[in-house]
Amino acid sequence: MISIHASAVCHVRDGYTSRPLQAQALLCALDGAPVRPLAKPDGYLVLLDLSDGPHRLSLRCHGYQEEWVDFIAGAGTEELEITMKPGAGYPFRGEVTRLELAVTEKGTAAAGRQLWLAAPGRWELKIAQTQAPAGAQQFRLYCKGPAESVPPGPYLILDGADSEIVFLRDLEGEEGRLASPLLCSHARGKPLLPAQCYHTGLDGGLTAVFQSACTLQVYAPGSGLLASLPLGSGENRQTIRL
């Protein structure tokens, strides 16, 4: 009997519209070498029978910036999420909100740093119980709008020094289920904002595009919440320090 193991499943979305990207449009590389994952409907890629240990999956597509995700393959199946950010040739319609963000550390460009950017989505999502305790993996959420419109994926729980990135698996009725337990406790009313992962370039900069003016939250793993940036329609330029 031939045994095939799904080492990782990656869901790929358009970071501007949140819609799934079809695998046929993607050029994939694993650890620097071209690879052709198994393509599934609704933007899913499946990587089979990888060696145990660390790997990097890189994706390129016309009209988007190159994206990558690091993960560790093992006995289980890793669940990955990649949002492809608009780049040269992306078919925008109408005016957009664009951010040119420069990130510095100790007076020099912070190159290759991972940041999470989170802005309000088309729905309002908040913790709906007195407290969601640290270690919880399921708790009540209030959703202003139909729960089925809330996509799974990464979210920022906006809670000051206790802010954290979580991966929402699903929302059924008022019950939200996470991929891993909470690191901190969060009180009723703390919002969950859809988040996207970015990497700064060699110059310490990154470009992000949004559909409308918003207040953007910037979060860095290991450093926490860095900034809250009000963005207006059109061009925005900001600098933050780690």
C-alpha positions as a printed Julia matrix, in Angstrom:
242×3 Matrix{Float64}:
   0.0    0.0     0.0
   1.35   3.43   -0.95
   1.06   5.98    1.84
   0.96   9.7     0.99
   1.22  12.33    3.72
  -0.05  15.89    3.35
   2.79  17.79    5.01
   1.26  21.27    4.57
  -1.92  22.86    3.24
  -1.66  26.48    2.14
  -4.65  28.75    1.51
  -3.79  31.59   -0.88
  -5.85  34.8    -1.02
  -5.75  38.1    -2.84
  -4.67  40.47   -0.06
  -6.71  43.34   -1.52
 -10.04  41.62   -2.15
  -9.65  38.64    0.26
 -10.8   36.32   -2.54
  -9.04  32.97   -3.13
  -6.36  32.9    -5.84
  -6.42  29.98   -8.23
  -3.3   27.82   -8.16
  -2.87  27.86  -11.94
  -1.72  31.5   -11.76
   0.97  30.85   -9.13
   4.67  30.04   -9.52
   5.82  28.13   -6.43
   9.24  27.4    -4.95
  10.12  25.28   -1.94
  13.44  26.03   -0.25
  14.53  27.87   -3.4
  13.69  25.1    -5.89
  10.63  25.12   -8.21
   7.79  22.93   -6.97
   4.3   22.11   -8.17
   1.99  21.48   -5.18
  -1.27  19.64   -5.57
  -3.9   22.27   -6.46
  -7.35  22.21   -4.86
 -10.38  24.49   -5.44
 -10.78  27.82   -3.62
  -7.08  28.67   -3.53
  -5.65  25.65   -1.67
  -2.19  24.17   -2.32
  -1.14  20.84   -0.8
   2.51  19.87   -0.26
   3.07  16.13    0.01
   5.68  13.98    1.76
   8.13  16.7     2.81
  11.16  15.89    4.9
  10.8   16.76    8.58
  12.21  20.13    9.55
  12.08  23.78    8.45
  10.94  24.81    4.96
  10.11  28.02    3.08
   7.31  28.16    0.51
   7.59  31.11   -1.89
   4.87  32.27   -4.29
   4.99  34.6    -7.3
   2.16  35.79   -9.52
   1.78  38.55  -12.12
   0.39  41.7   -10.53
   1.49  40.74   -6.99
   4.5   41.08   -4.75
   6.43  37.89   -4.05
   5.33  36.27   -0.8
   6.7   33.49    1.37
   5.93  31.6     4.54
   8.26  29.61    6.8
   7.0   26.43    8.46
   8.2   23.21   10.05
   7.09  19.89    8.59
   6.56  16.95   10.91
   4.09  14.21   11.71
   1.01  16.43   11.38
  -0.27  18.68    8.59
   0.75  22.32    8.79
  -2.0   24.82    7.96
  -0.59  27.89    6.19
  -2.15  31.14    5.02
  -0.64  33.49    2.41
  -2.15  36.76    1.22
  -0.68  37.96   -2.05
  -0.21  41.75   -1.89
  -0.84  43.98   -4.94
   2.25  44.88   -6.96
   3.13  46.28  -10.38
   0.35  45.56  -12.86
  -2.41  44.92  -10.33
  -5.81  45.88  -11.85
  -7.02  48.5    -9.39
 -10.35  50.2   -10.08
 -10.79  53.73   -8.75
  -8.84  55.46   -5.99
  -7.15  53.35   -3.34
  -5.47  53.93    0.02
  -1.75  53.25   -0.33
   0.85  53.11    2.45
   4.6   53.41    2.0
   5.97  52.33    5.39
   9.62  52.75    6.42
  10.79  50.7     9.41
  13.97  51.53   11.29
  15.82  49.93   14.19
  18.57  51.75   16.1
  18.77  54.36   13.38
  19.19  51.95   10.44
  16.78  50.28    8.01
  15.12  47.21    9.53
  15.48  44.81    6.59
  13.72  41.45    6.4
  11.5   42.03    9.42
   8.1   40.41    9.74
   5.19  42.72   10.52
   1.46  42.18   10.79
  -0.85  44.92    9.49
  -4.47  44.88   10.66
  -7.37  47.12    9.64
 -11.14  46.87   10.24
 -12.89  44.43    7.92
 -16.32  44.57    6.3
 -17.74  43.08    9.5
 -17.34  43.9    13.2
 -15.95  41.06   15.33
 -15.54  41.3    19.12
 -15.13  39.02   22.15
 -18.62  38.43   23.55
 -17.98  36.91   26.97
 -16.77  38.42   30.23
 -13.27  37.12   29.58
 -11.58  34.85   27.06
  -8.89  33.33   29.3
  -5.31  32.54   28.31
  -5.16  28.97   27.06
  -8.68  29.05   25.61
  -9.09  27.8    22.07
 -12.83  28.4    21.76
 -14.92  31.32   23.02
 -17.94  33.46   22.15
 -17.63  36.18   19.53
 -20.05  38.94   18.54
 -20.33  39.49   14.81
 -22.16  42.49   13.37
 -23.36  40.8    10.21
 -23.79  37.18    9.1
 -21.26  34.85   10.72
 -20.81  32.97    7.44
 -19.31  36.13    5.9
 -16.35  36.05    8.33
 -13.46  34.22    6.64
 -11.03  31.98    8.54
  -7.47  33.22    8.81
  -5.19  35.4    10.95
  -6.63  38.14   13.15
  -5.15  40.66   15.56
  -6.84  40.8    18.96
  -6.4   44.5    19.71
  -5.73  44.7    23.44
  -2.84  47.08   24.18
   0.21  45.32   25.57
  -1.69  42.0    25.44
  -2.43  42.25   21.72
  -1.74  39.02   19.83
  -2.15  37.35   16.45
  -4.54  34.38   16.38
  -5.71  32.08   13.58
  -9.51  31.79   13.45
 -10.5   28.36   12.13
 -14.23  29.0    11.98
 -17.17  30.87   13.47
 -20.41  28.98   14.0
 -23.19  31.06   15.5
 -21.42  32.84   18.36
 -18.67  30.25   18.87
 -15.24  31.03   17.44
 -12.57  28.32   17.27
  -8.83  29.02   17.04
  -6.02  26.93   15.6
  -3.99  27.3    18.83
  -4.69  28.52   22.38
  -4.67  32.17   23.42
  -1.42  33.44   24.92
  -3.15  36.2    26.94
  -6.54  36.8    28.54
  -8.86  39.29   26.83
 -11.95  41.04   28.19
 -15.36  41.44   26.59
 -15.48  43.87   23.69
 -11.87  43.5    22.52
 -11.96  43.57   18.69
 -10.53  41.03   16.27
  -9.16  42.71   13.14
  -8.25  40.77    9.98
  -4.45  40.77    9.74
  -1.92  40.23    6.96
   1.75  39.32    7.24
   4.34  41.55    5.51
   8.14  41.51    5.25
  10.26  44.62    4.94
  12.67  44.87    2.01
  16.41  45.54    2.08
  15.64  49.24    2.54
  13.42  48.51    5.55
  10.31  49.47    3.62
   7.05  47.86    2.57
   4.03  48.84    0.5
   0.45  48.05    1.45
  -2.81  48.93   -0.32
  -6.31  49.11    1.16
  -9.75  49.64   -0.34
 -10.59  52.68    1.81
  -9.27  55.07    4.44
  -8.75  53.32    7.78
  -6.83  53.22   11.04
  -4.09  50.62   10.66
  -2.59  48.63   13.53
   1.05  47.52   13.18
   2.17  44.48   15.19
   5.58  42.77   15.32
   6.16  39.28   16.76
   8.28  39.61   19.88
   7.72  43.37   20.1
   3.93  43.6    20.27
   1.78  46.47   19.06
   4.06  49.09   17.46
   1.76  51.79   16.1
  -1.77  52.86   15.23
  -1.65  54.75   11.92
  -4.56  56.79   10.51
  -4.55  56.45    6.73
  -6.4   58.74    4.32
  -7.44  57.99    0.76
  -4.59  58.24   -1.73
  -0.9   58.18   -0.84
   0.33  57.82    2.77
   3.95  57.76    3.99
   4.82  56.75    7.52
   7.93  55.78    9.5
   7.98  53.6    12.6
  10.81  52.47   14.88
  11.23  49.03   16.38
